[in-house]
Amino acid sequence: MAQRPYIVGNWKMHGTRAMLSEARAIDRAAQRLMKVEVAIAPPYTLIHPAHREADQISVGAQDCHHADGGAHTGDISAAMIADAGAKFVILGHSERRQGHSETDATVKAKAEAALEAGLRVIMCCGESADTRKSGNAAAFVENQLRGSLPETIDSASERLTVAYEPIWAIGTGDTATPRDIGDMHAAIRALLVELYGEEEGREIRIIYGGSVKPDNAGEIFAVAEVGGALVGGASLTADSFMSIALAAAETVDA
Ligand code: 13P
């Protein structure tokens, strides 16, 4: 892996304050693994307390609203999560696109708002099982990213990460094959170079998500153009999450 691997835990709708001990354990372990950039995205309610516990890892959110503020009951703006200590936000996750009817345009507006608020963005993309079966996965993902990514981003390689998460691999125990991951990441790389130019586009990290576990992480990180992982279930305990981070560290040249 050429760049410093980025290992991000998406806690989804899991965790009360009792989980802060796990965040502390992740942070302590990350201090001994400086070759890897480790981050967690807990539920909104834990962003501030987790940020206060963290010396090494960064803490982020799983979504934000596109507006700065106003009459949006139940929503949270990018500035609010930044104020709570978030350094990044995951946007366009398939669970948001499907469960909350988020369109590419909504996701793009959120990304613009997040960048404006000084947050880094992890932009998710990924095809359904039917789309993969029909042979259109790469075209689908390319279209989704064209519609979801802002046209211009200052210092894109610093502020943007793309997460490829095939929907059928999320929470199922099925992972894409190394070959399929490699092909998709190469297609995403070509698009990023087209959108943001050779220099920035080559450096933007592309991470993989979908049933990443300690026992398959090494194989996934060995794939060209995989710059880390977005981990769901296996990020809920420090033990399994940091085993994945360790597998990433082992791919970095000493
Ligand atoms: P799992 O690792 O539980 O499959 O979840 C992946 C994911 O959706 C991370 O955003």
Coordinates of C-alpha atoms and ligand atoms in Angstrom, one line a residue:
M1 CA 0.0 0.0 0.0
A2 CA 1.6 3.2 -1.1
Q3 CA -0.2 5.7 1.1
R4 CA -0.8 5.4 4.9
P5 CA -3.7 3.0 5.2
Y6 CA -6.9 4.5 6.5
I7 CA -9.0 2.2 8.7
V8 CA -12.4 3.6 9.6
G9 CA -15.0 2.0 11.9
N10 CA -18.6 2.8 11.0
W11 CA -20.5 2.0 14.2
K12 CA -23.9 2.6 12.5
M13 CA -26.7 2.6 15.1
H14 CA -24.7 0.8 17.7
G15 CA -23.4 2.2 21.0
T16 CA -24.3 4.0 24.2
R17 CA -21.9 5.5 26.6
A18 CA -20.9 2.0 27.7
M19 CA -19.1 1.7 24.3
L20 CA -16.7 4.6 25.2
S21 CA -14.4 2.0 26.8
E22 CA -14.1 0.4 23.4
A23 CA -13.2 3.8 21.8
R24 CA -10.5 4.2 24.5
A25 CA -9.1 0.8 23.8
I26 CA -9.0 1.5 20.0
D27 CA -7.3 4.8 20.7
R28 CA -4.7 3.2 22.9
A29 CA -3.9 0.5 20.4
A30 CA -3.7 3.1 17.6
Q31 CA -1.0 4.9 19.5
R32 CA 1.2 1.8 19.0
L33 CA 0.3 1.6 15.3
M34 CA 1.3 4.9 13.8
K35 CA 1.7 3.4 10.3
V36 CA -2.0 3.3 10.0
E37 CA -4.6 6.1 10.3
V38 CA -7.4 4.9 12.5
A39 CA -10.8 6.6 12.8
I40 CA -14.3 5.8 14.2
A41 CA -17.7 7.1 13.3
P42 CA -20.0 6.5 16.2
P43 CA -23.6 7.6 16.4
Y44 CA -24.1 11.4 16.8
T45 CA -24.6 11.0 20.6
L46 CA -21.1 9.6 21.1
I47 CA -19.1 12.0 18.8
H48 CA -18.3 14.5 21.5
P49 CA -17.5 12.1 24.3
A50 CA -15.5 9.8 22.0
H51 CA -13.6 12.8 20.7
R52 CA -12.7 13.8 24.3
E53 CA -11.3 10.3 24.9
A54 CA -9.3 10.2 21.7
D55 CA -5.6 11.3 21.6
Q56 CA -4.7 9.4 18.4
I57 CA -7.7 8.4 16.4
S58 CA -10.1 10.9 14.7
V59 CA -13.8 10.8 15.3
G60 CA -16.4 11.4 12.6
A61 CA -20.1 11.3 11.9
Q62 CA -22.1 8.9 9.7
D63 CA -24.1 11.7 8.0
C64 CA -25.0 15.4 8.1
H65 CA -27.7 17.7 6.6
H66 CA -26.8 19.9 3.7
A67 CA -28.2 23.1 5.2
D68 CA -26.4 25.2 7.7
G69 CA -29.3 25.3 10.1
G70 CA -33.0 26.0 10.2
A71 CA -36.4 24.2 10.4
H72 CA -35.1 20.6 9.9
T73 CA -36.5 18.6 12.8
G74 CA -34.2 15.8 13.8
D75 CA -31.4 16.8 11.4
I76 CA -27.8 17.9 12.3
S77 CA -25.6 20.2 10.2
A78 CA -22.0 19.8 9.2
A79 CA -21.0 22.7 11.5
M80 CA -22.7 21.1 14.4
I81 CA -20.9 17.8 14.1
A82 CA -17.6 19.7 13.6
D83 CA -18.4 21.6 16.8
A84 CA -18.9 18.3 18.6
G85 CA -15.4 17.3 17.5
A86 CA -16.0 15.4 14.3
K87 CA -13.1 15.7 11.8
F88 CA -14.9 13.8 8.9
V89 CA -18.2 12.6 7.8
I90 CA -19.3 9.4 5.9
L91 CA -21.7 10.4 3.2
G92 CA -23.8 8.5 0.7
H93 CA -23.7 5.2 2.5
S94 CA -26.1 2.7 0.9
E95 CA -28.1 2.4 4.1
R96 CA -28.8 6.2 3.8
R97 CA -29.4 6.1 0.1
Q98 CA -31.9 3.2 0.5
G99 CA -33.3 3.8 3.9
H100 CA -33.6 7.6 3.6
S101 CA -34.1 7.9 -0.2
E102 CA -31.0 10.0 -0.6
T103 CA -30.3 10.8 -4.2
D104 CA -26.9 11.6 -5.7
A105 CA -27.8 15.3 -5.7
T106 CA -28.7 15.2 -2.0
V107 CA -25.4 13.4 -1.2
K108 CA -23.5 16.0 -3.3
A109 CA -25.1 18.9 -1.5
K110 CA -24.1 17.3 1.8
A111 CA -20.5 16.8 0.6
E112 CA -20.3 20.5 -0.4
A113 CA -21.7 21.5 3.1
A114 CA -19.3 19.2 4.9
L115 CA -16.2 20.5 3.0
E116 CA -17.4 24.1 3.6
A117 CA -17.5 23.3 7.4
G118 CA -13.9 22.1 7.3
L119 CA -14.7 18.4 7.5
R120 CA -13.1 15.6 5.5
V121 CA -15.5 13.5 3.5
I122 CA -15.7 9.7 3.0
M123 CA -17.9 9.3 -0.1
C124 CA -19.5 5.8 -0.3
C125 CA -20.5 4.1 -3.5
G126 CA -21.5 0.6 -4.5
E127 CA -23.8 -1.5 -6.6
S128 CA -26.6 -3.9 -5.7
A129 CA -26.4 -7.7 -6.3
D130 CA -28.7 -7.3 -9.4
T131 CA -26.5 -4.6 -10.9
R132 CA -23.4 -6.8 -10.4
K133 CA -25.2 -9.8 -12.0
S134 CA -26.2 -7.7 -15.0
G135 CA -22.5 -6.8 -15.6
N136 CA -23.1 -3.1 -15.1
A137 CA -21.4 -2.6 -11.7
A138 CA -18.5 -0.4 -12.9
A139 CA -20.8 1.9 -15.0
F140 CA -23.2 2.1 -12.1
V141 CA -20.6 3.1 -9.6
E142 CA -19.0 5.6 -12.0
N143 CA -22.4 7.3 -12.5
Q144 CA -23.1 7.3 -8.8
L145 CA -19.8 9.0 -8.1
R146 CA -20.2 11.5 -10.9
G147 CA -23.5 12.5 -9.4
S148 CA -22.4 12.5 -5.8
L149 CA -18.9 14.1 -5.8
P150 CA -18.4 17.9 -5.8
E151 CA -16.9 19.2 -9.1
T152 CA -14.0 21.0 -7.3
I153 CA -12.4 20.2 -4.0
D154 CA -9.4 22.2 -2.7
S155 CA -6.7 19.7 -1.7
A156 CA -8.9 16.8 -2.8
S157 CA -6.3 14.2 -1.8
E158 CA -6.3 15.4 1.8
R159 CA -10.0 16.0 2.2
L160 CA -11.7 13.2 0.2
T161 CA -11.7 9.4 0.5
V162 CA -13.9 7.2 -1.6
A163 CA -15.3 4.0 0.0
Y164 CA -16.3 1.2 -2.4
E165 CA -18.9 -0.8 -0.6
P166 CA -20.8 -3.3 -2.8
I167 CA -24.3 -3.4 -1.2
W168 CA -24.5 -7.2 -1.3
A169 CA -21.3 -7.5 0.7
I170 CA -22.4 -5.3 3.6
G171 CA -23.2 -7.3 6.8
T172 CA -23.6 -10.5 4.8
G173 CA -20.2 -12.2 5.3
D174 CA -19.7 -12.2 1.5
T175 CA -16.8 -10.1 0.3
A176 CA -16.1 -9.1 -3.3
T177 CA -13.2 -11.2 -4.8
P178 CA -9.8 -9.5 -4.8
R179 CA -10.1 -9.3 -8.5
D180 CA -13.4 -7.6 -8.5
I181 CA -12.2 -5.2 -5.8
G182 CA -9.1 -4.4 -7.9
D183 CA -11.0 -3.9 -11.1
M184 CA -13.5 -1.5 -9.4
H185 CA -10.8 0.4 -7.5
A186 CA -8.9 0.9 -10.8
A187 CA -12.1 2.2 -12.5
I188 CA -12.7 4.6 -9.5
R189 CA -9.0 5.7 -9.7
A190 CA -9.4 6.6 -13.4
L191 CA -12.5 8.6 -12.6
L192 CA -10.8 10.5 -9.8
V193 CA -7.9 11.4 -12.1
E194 CA -10.4 12.7 -14.7
L195 CA -12.3 14.7 -12.1
Y196 CA -9.5 16.1 -10.0
G197 CA -6.5 15.9 -12.2
E198 CA -3.4 13.7 -12.2
E199 CA -1.7 15.0 -9.1
E200 CA -4.7 15.0 -6.7
G201 CA -6.7 12.2 -8.3
R202 CA -3.8 9.7 -7.9
E203 CA -3.5 10.4 -4.2
I204 CA -7.1 10.2 -3.1
R205 CA -7.5 7.1 -1.0
I206 CA -10.0 4.5 -2.1
I207 CA -11.0 2.2 0.7
Y208 CA -13.1 -1.0 0.6
G209 CA -16.0 -1.9 2.8
G210 CA -18.3 -4.9 3.1
S211 CA -17.7 -7.8 5.6
V212 CA -14.1 -6.9 6.2
K213 CA -12.9 -9.1 9.1
P214 CA -9.6 -9.9 10.7
D215 CA -9.4 -13.1 8.7
N216 CA -9.9 -11.6 5.2
A217 CA -8.3 -8.2 5.8
G218 CA -4.8 -9.2 4.7
E219 CA -6.0 -10.6 1.4
I220 CA -8.1 -7.4 0.7
F221 CA -5.2 -5.0 1.7
A222 CA -2.9 -6.9 -0.8
V223 CA -5.1 -5.7 -3.7
A224 CA -3.6 -2.8 -5.7
E225 CA -5.4 0.5 -5.1
V226 CA -7.0 -0.6 -1.8
G227 CA -6.0 2.2 0.6
G228 CA -7.8 0.9 3.7
A229 CA -11.2 -0.3 4.9
L230 CA -14.5 1.0 6.1
V231 CA -15.5 -1.6 8.7
G232 CA -19.0 -2.1 10.1
G233 CA -19.6 -5.1 12.5
A234 CA -16.0 -5.8 13.1
S235 CA -15.3 -2.3 14.3
L236 CA -17.5 -2.7 17.4
T237 CA -14.8 -4.3 19.5
A238 CA -11.3 -3.0 19.8
D239 CA -9.9 -6.5 19.4
S240 CA -11.3 -7.3 16.0
F241 CA -11.0 -3.7 14.7
M242 CA -7.4 -3.3 15.6
S243 CA -6.6 -6.8 14.2
I244 CA -7.8 -5.3 10.9
A245 CA -5.6 -2.2 11.5
L246 CA -2.7 -4.5 12.2
A247 CA -3.2 -6.4 8.9
A248 CA -3.1 -3.0 7.2
A249 CA 0.1 -2.0 9.0
E250 CA 1.7 -5.2 7.7
T251 CA 1.2 -4.1 4.1
V252 CA 3.2 -0.9 4.8
D253 CA 6.9 -1.0 3.9
A254 CA 9.0 -0.9 7.1
Ligands
13P1 P1 -19.9 -4.6 7.6 O1 -18.4 -4.5 7.8 O2 -20.7 -5.0 8.8 O3 -20.2 -5.5 6.4 O4 -20.4 -3.2 7.2 C1 -19.7 -2.5 6.2 C2 -20.2 -1.1 6.1 O5 -21.3 -0.8 5.7 C3 -19.3 -0.1 6.6 O6 -19.8 1.2 6.3

